[in-house]
PDB file of C-alpha atoms in Angstrom:
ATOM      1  CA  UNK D   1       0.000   0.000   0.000  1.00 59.00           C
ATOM      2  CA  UNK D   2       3.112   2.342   0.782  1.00 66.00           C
ATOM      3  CA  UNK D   3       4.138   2.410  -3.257  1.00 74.00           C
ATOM      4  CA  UNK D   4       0.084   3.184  -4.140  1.00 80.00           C
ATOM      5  CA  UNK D   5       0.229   6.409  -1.511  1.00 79.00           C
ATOM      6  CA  UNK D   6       3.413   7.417  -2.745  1.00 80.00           C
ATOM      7  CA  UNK D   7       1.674   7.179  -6.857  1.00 83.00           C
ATOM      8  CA  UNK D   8      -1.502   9.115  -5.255  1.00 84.00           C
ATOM      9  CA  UNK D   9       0.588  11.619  -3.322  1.00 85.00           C
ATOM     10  CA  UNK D  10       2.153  12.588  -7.287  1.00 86.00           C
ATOM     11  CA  UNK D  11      -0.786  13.214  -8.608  1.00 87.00           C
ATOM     12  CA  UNK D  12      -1.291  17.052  -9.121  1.00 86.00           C
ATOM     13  CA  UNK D  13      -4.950  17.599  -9.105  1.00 88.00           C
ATOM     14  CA  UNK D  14      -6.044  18.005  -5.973  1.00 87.00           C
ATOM     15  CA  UNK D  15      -9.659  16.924  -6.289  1.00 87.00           C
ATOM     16  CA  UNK D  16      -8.588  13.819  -8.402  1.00 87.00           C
ATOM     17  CA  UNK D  17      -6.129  13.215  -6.034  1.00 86.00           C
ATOM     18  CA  UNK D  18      -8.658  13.133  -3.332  1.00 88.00           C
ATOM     19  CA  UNK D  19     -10.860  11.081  -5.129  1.00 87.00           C
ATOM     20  CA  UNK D  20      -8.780   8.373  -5.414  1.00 87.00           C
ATOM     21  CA  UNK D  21      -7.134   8.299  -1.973  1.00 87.00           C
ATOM     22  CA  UNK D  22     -10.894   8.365  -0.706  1.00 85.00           C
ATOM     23  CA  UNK D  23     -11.661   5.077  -2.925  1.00 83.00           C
ATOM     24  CA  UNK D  24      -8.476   3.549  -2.047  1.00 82.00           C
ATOM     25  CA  UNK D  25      -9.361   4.083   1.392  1.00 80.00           C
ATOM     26  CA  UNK D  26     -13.074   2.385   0.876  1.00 76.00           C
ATOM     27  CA  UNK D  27     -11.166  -0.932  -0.831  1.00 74.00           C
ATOM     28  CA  UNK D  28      -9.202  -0.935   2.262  1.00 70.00           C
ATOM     29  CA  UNK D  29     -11.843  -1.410   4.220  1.00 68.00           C
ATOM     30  CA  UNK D  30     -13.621  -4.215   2.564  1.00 61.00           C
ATOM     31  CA  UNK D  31     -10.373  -6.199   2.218  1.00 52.00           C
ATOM     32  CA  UNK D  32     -10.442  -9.153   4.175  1.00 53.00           C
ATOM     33  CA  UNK D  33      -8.117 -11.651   5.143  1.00 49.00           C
ATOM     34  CA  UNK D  34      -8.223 -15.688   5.477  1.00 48.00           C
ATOM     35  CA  UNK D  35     -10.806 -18.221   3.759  1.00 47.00           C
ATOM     36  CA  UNK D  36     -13.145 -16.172   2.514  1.00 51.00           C
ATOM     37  CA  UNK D  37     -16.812 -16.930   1.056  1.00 49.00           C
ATOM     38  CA  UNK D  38     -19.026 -14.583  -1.172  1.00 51.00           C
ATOM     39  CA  UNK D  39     -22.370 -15.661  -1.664  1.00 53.00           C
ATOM     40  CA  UNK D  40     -22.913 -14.714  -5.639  1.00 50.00           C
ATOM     41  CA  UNK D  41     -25.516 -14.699  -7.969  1.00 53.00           C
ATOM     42  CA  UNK D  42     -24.932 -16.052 -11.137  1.00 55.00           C
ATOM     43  CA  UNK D  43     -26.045 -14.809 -14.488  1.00 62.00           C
ATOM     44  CA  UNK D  44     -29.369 -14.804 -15.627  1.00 75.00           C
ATOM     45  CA  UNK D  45     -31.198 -18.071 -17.743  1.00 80.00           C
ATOM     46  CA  UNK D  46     -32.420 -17.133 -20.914  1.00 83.00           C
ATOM     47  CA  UNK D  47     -36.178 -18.952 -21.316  1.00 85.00           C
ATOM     48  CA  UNK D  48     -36.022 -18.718 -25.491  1.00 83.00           C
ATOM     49  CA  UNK D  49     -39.701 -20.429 -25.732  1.00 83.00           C
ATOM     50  CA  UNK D  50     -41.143 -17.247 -23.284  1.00 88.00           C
ATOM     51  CA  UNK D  51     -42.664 -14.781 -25.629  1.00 92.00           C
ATOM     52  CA  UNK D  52     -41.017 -10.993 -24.951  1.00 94.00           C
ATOM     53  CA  UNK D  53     -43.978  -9.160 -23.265  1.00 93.00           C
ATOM     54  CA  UNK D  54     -44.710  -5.530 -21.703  1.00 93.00           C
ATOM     55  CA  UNK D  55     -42.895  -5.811 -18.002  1.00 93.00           C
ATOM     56  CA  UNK D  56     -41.145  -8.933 -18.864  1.00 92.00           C
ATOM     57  CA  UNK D  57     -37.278  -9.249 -17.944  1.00 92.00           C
ATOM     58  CA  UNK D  58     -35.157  -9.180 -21.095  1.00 93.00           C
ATOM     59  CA  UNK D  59     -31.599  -9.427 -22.173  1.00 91.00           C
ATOM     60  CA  UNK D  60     -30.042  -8.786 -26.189  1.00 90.00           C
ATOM     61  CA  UNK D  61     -29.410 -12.386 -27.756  1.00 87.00           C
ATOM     62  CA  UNK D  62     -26.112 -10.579 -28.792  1.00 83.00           C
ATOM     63  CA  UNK D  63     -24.956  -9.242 -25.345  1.00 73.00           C
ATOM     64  CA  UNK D  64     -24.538 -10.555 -22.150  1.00 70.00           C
ATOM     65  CA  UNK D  65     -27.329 -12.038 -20.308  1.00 65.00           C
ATOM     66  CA  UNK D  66     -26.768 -10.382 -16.938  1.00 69.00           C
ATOM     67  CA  UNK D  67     -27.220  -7.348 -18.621  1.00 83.00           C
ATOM     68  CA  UNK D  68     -31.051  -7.236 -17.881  1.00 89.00           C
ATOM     69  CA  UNK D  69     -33.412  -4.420 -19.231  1.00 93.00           C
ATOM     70  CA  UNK D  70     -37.312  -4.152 -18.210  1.00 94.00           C
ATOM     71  CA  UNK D  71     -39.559  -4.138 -21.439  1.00 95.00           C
ATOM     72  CA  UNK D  72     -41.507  -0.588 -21.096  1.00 95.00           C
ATOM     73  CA  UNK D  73     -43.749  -0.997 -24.234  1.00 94.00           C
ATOM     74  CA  UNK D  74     -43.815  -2.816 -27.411  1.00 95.00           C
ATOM     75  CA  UNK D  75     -44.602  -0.732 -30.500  1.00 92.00           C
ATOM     76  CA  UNK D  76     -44.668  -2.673 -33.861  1.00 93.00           C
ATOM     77  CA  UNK D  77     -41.217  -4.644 -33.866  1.00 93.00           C
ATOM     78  CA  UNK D  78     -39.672  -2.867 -30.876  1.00 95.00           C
ATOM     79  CA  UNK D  79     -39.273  -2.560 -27.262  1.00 95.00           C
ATOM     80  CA  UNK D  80     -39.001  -0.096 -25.171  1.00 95.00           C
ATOM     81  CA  UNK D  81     -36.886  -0.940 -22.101  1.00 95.00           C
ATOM     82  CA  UNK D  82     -35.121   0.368 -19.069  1.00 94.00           C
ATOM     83  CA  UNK D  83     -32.182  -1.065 -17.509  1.00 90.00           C
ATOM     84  CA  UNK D  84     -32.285  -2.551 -14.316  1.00 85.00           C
ATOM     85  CA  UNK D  85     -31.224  -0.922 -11.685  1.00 80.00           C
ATOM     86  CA  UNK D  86     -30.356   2.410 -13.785  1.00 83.00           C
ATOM     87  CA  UNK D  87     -32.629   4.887 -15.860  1.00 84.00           C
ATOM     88  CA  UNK D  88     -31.110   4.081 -19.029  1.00 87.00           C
ATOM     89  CA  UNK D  89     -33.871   3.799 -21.372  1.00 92.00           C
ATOM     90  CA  UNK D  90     -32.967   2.233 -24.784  1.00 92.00           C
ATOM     91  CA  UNK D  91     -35.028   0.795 -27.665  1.00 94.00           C
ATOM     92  CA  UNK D  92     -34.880  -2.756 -29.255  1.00 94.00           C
ATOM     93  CA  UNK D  93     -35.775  -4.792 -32.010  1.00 94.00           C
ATOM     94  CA  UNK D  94     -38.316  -7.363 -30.395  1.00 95.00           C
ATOM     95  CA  UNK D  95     -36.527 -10.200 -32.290  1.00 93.00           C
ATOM     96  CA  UNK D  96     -33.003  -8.640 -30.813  1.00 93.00           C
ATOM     97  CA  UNK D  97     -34.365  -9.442 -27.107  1.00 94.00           C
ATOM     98  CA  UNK D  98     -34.837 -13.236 -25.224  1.00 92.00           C
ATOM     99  CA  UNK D  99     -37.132 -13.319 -22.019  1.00 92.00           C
ATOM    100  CA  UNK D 100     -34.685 -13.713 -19.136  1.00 90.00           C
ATOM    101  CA  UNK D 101     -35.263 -15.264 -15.336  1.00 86.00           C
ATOM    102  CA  UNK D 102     -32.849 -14.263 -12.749  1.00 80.00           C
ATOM    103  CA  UNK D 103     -31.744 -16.550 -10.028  1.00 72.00           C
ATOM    104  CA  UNK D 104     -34.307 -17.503  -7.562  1.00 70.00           C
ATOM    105  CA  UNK D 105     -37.104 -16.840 -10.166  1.00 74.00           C
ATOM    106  CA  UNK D 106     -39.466 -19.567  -9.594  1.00 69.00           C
ATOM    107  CA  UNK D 107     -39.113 -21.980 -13.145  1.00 67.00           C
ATOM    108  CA  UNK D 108     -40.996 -24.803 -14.120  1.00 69.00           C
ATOM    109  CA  UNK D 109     -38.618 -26.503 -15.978  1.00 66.00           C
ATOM    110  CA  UNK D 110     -39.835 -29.633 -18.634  1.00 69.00           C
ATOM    111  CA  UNK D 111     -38.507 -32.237 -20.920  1.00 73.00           C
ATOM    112  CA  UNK D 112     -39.085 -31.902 -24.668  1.00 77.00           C
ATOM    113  CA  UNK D 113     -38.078 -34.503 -26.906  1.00 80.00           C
ATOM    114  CA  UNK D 114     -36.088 -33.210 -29.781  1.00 79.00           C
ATOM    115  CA  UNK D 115     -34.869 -36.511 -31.168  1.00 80.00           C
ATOM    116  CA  UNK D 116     -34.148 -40.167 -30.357  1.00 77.00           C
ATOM    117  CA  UNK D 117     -31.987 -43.249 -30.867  1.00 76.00           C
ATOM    118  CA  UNK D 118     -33.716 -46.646 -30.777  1.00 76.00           C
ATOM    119  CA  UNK D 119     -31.831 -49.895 -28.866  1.00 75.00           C
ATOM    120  CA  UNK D 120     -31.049 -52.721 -30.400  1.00 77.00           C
ATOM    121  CA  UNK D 121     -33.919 -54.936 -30.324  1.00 78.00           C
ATOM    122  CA  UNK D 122     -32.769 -57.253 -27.848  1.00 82.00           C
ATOM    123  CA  UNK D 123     -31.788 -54.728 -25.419  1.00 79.00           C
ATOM    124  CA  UNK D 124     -33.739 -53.241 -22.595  1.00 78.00           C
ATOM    125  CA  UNK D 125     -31.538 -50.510 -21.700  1.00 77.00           C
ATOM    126  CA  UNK D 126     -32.223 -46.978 -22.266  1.00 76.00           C
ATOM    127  CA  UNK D 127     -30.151 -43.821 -21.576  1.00 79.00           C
ATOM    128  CA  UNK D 128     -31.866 -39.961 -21.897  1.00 80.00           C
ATOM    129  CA  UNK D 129     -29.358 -36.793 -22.878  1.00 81.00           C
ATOM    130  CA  UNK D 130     -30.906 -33.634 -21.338  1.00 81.00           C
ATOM    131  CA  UNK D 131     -29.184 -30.385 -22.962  1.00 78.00           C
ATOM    132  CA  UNK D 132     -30.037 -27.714 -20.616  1.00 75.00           C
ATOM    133  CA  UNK D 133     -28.594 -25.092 -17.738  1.00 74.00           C
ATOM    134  CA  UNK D 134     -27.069 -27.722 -15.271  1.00 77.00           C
ATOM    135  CA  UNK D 135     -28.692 -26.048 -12.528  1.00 79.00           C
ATOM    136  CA  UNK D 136     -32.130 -25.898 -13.634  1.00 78.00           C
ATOM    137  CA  UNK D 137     -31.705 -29.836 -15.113  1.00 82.00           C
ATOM    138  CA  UNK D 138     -30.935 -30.762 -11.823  1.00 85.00           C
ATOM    139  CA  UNK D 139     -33.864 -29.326  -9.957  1.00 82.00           C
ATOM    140  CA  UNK D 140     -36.196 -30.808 -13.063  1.00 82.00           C
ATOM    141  CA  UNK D 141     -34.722 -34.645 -11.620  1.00 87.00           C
ATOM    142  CA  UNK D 142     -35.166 -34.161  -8.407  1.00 86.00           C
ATOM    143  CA  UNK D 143     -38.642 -33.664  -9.039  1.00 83.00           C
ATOM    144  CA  UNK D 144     -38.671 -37.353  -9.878  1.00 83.00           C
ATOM    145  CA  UNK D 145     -35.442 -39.367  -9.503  1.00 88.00           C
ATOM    146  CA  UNK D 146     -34.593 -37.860  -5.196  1.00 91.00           C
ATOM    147  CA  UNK D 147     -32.658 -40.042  -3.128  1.00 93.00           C
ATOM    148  CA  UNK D 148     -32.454 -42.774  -6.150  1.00 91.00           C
ATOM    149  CA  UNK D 149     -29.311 -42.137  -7.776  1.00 91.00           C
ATOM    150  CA  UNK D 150     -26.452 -43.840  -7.423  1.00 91.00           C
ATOM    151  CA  UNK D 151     -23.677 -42.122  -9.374  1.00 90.00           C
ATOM    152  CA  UNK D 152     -23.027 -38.704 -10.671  1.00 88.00           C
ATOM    153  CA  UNK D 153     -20.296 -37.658 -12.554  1.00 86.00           C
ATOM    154  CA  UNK D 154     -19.341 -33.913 -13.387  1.00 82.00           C
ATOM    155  CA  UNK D 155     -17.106 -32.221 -15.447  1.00 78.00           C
ATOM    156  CA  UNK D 156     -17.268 -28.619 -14.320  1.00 75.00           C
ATOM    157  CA  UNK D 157     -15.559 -26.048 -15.751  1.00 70.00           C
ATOM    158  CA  UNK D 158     -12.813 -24.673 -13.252  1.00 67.00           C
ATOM    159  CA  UNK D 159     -12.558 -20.828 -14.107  1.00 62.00           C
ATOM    160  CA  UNK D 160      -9.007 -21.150 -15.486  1.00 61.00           C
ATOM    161  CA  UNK D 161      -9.664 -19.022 -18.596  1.00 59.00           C
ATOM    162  CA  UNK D 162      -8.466 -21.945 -21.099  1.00 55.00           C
ATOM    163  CA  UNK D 163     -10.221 -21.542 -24.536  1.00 52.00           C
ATOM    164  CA  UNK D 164     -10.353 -25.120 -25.592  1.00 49.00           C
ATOM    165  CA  UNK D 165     -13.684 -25.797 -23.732  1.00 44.00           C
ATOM    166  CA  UNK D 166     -16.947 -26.142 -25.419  1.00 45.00           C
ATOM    167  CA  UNK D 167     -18.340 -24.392 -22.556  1.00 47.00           C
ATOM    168  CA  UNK D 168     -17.330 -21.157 -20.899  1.00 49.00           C
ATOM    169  CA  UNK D 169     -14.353 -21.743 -18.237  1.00 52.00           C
ATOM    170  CA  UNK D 170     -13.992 -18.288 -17.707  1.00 53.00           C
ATOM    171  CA  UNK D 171     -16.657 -18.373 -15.254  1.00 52.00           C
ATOM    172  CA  UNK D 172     -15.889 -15.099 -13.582  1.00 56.00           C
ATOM    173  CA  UNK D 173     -13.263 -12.189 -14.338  1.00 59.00           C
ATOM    174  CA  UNK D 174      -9.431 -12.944 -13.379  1.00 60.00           C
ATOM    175  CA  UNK D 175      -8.858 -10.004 -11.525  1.00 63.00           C
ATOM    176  CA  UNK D 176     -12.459 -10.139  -9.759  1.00 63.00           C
ATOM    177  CA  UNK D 177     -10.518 -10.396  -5.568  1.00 64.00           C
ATOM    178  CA  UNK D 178     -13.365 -12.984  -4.943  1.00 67.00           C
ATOM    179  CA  UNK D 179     -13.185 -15.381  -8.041  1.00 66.00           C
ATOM    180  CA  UNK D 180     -12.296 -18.447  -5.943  1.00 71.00           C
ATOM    181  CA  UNK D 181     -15.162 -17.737  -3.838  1.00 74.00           C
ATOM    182  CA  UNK D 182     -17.574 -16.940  -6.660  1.00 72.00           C
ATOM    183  CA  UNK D 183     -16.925 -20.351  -8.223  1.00 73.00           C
ATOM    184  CA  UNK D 184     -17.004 -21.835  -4.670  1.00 78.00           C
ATOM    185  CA  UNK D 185     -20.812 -20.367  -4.336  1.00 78.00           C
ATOM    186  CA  UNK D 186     -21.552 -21.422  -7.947  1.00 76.00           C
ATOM    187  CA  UNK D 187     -20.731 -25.254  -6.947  1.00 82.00           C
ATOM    188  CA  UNK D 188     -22.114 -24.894  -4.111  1.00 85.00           C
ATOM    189  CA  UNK D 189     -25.677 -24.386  -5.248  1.00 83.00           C
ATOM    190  CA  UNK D 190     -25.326 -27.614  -7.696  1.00 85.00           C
ATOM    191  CA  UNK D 191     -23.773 -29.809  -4.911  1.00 89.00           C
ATOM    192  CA  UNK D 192     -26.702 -29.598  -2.571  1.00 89.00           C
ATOM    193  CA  UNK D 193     -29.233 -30.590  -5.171  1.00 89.00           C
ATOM    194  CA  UNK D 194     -26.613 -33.413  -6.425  1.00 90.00           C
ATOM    195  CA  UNK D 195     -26.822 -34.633  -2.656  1.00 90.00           C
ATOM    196  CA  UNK D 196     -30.586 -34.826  -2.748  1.00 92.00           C
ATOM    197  CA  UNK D 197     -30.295 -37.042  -5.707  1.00 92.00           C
ATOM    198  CA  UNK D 198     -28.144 -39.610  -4.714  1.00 93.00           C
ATOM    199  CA  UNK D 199     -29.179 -42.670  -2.844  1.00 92.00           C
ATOM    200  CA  UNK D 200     -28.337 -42.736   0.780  1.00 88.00           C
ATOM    201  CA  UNK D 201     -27.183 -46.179   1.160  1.00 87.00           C
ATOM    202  CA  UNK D 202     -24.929 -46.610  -1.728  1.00 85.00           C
ATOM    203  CA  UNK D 203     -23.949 -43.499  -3.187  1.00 85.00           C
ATOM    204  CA  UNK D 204     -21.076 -42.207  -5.324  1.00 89.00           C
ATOM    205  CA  UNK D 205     -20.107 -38.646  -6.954  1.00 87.00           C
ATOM    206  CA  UNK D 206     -17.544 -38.480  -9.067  1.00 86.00           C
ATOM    207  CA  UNK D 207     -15.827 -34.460 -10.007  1.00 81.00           C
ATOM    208  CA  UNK D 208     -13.131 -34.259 -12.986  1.00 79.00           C
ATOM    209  CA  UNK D 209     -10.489 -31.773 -12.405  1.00 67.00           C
ATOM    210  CA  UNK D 210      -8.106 -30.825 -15.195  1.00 55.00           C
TER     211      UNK D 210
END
């Protein structure tokens, strides 16, 4: 901290100067020290099948989906929104925007068969792929399947930035203080409901690491 006061104490405009000091000052503060554990929020789950409505919650298709705007009114072919939490008011193409739920929403999640694969026809066994948010696919199964599984395996992604990952790894920014924590919270959340699903008696989960 020594070598940041001595950079703020060069800085010639006293009101910037000020400024700064005063915000380093606030950081200071919140720093803390030891194993620490941020409850966090993740992004928002875009519902693509929910029609974009007056008063809905929205995101752009193109942008990112914790970027959430209010829909105001629809005219025609666009929407007029303001963002969340600001009074930015900004106007969209309709077919720009995808209905959005934050977390804690209450969703009714559902299966919908988009294709299958028949057995052989002297086997019995069956196996079901279900392409969805990982958090919202669990809570669909443990409408059904609680306390009868015996094995789950994951594959989550680890927040180390790579690129070669169908999925994003880069689960929250690299020089966010409270990363570890934030991915700590994120499993978290999926962990309990993987508990719930598992079978008491004879249980086994199963994380890859890389």
């Amino acid at each position: 901290m020594a070598a940041i006061n001595d950079l703020i104490a060069q800085i010639e405009n006293s009101e910037l100067r000020a400024r700064i000091q005063a915000e380093v000052d606030r950081m200071n503060k919140q720093k803390k020290f030891g194993l620490v554990f941020e409850e966090h929020l993740p992004e928002c789950t875009p519902l693509y099948d929910i029609p974009v409505k007056r008063g809905a919650l929205v995101a752009l298709k193109t942008g990112k989906v914790s970027e959430v705007y209010r829909v105001l009114k629809i005219k025609g072919d666009e929407a007029e929104c303001k963002k969340k939490d600001a009074d930015e008011i900004a106007t969209f193409k309709v077919n720009e925007l995808v209905t959005v739920a934050e977390f804690g929403d209450a969703i009714y999640p559902y299966l919908k068969p988009m294709d299958s694969v028949c057995n052989a026809p002297d086997s019995d066994l069956w196996h079901t792929l279900i392409e969805a948010d990982n958090y919202h696919a669990l809570q669909l199964l443990e409408y059904l399947y609680a306390g009868k599984v015996d094995c789950i395996y994951i594959d989550p992604p680890y927040n180390t930035g790579a690129r070669d990952w169908k999925y994003n790894n880069d689960y929250v920014d690299g020089v966010d203080t409270y990363r570890h924590s934030k991915w700590l919270s994120m499993m978290q959340k999926r962990l309990k409901i993987a508990k719930k699903l598992l079978n008491p008696k004879d249980l086994c989960i199963i994380l890859t690491g890389s």
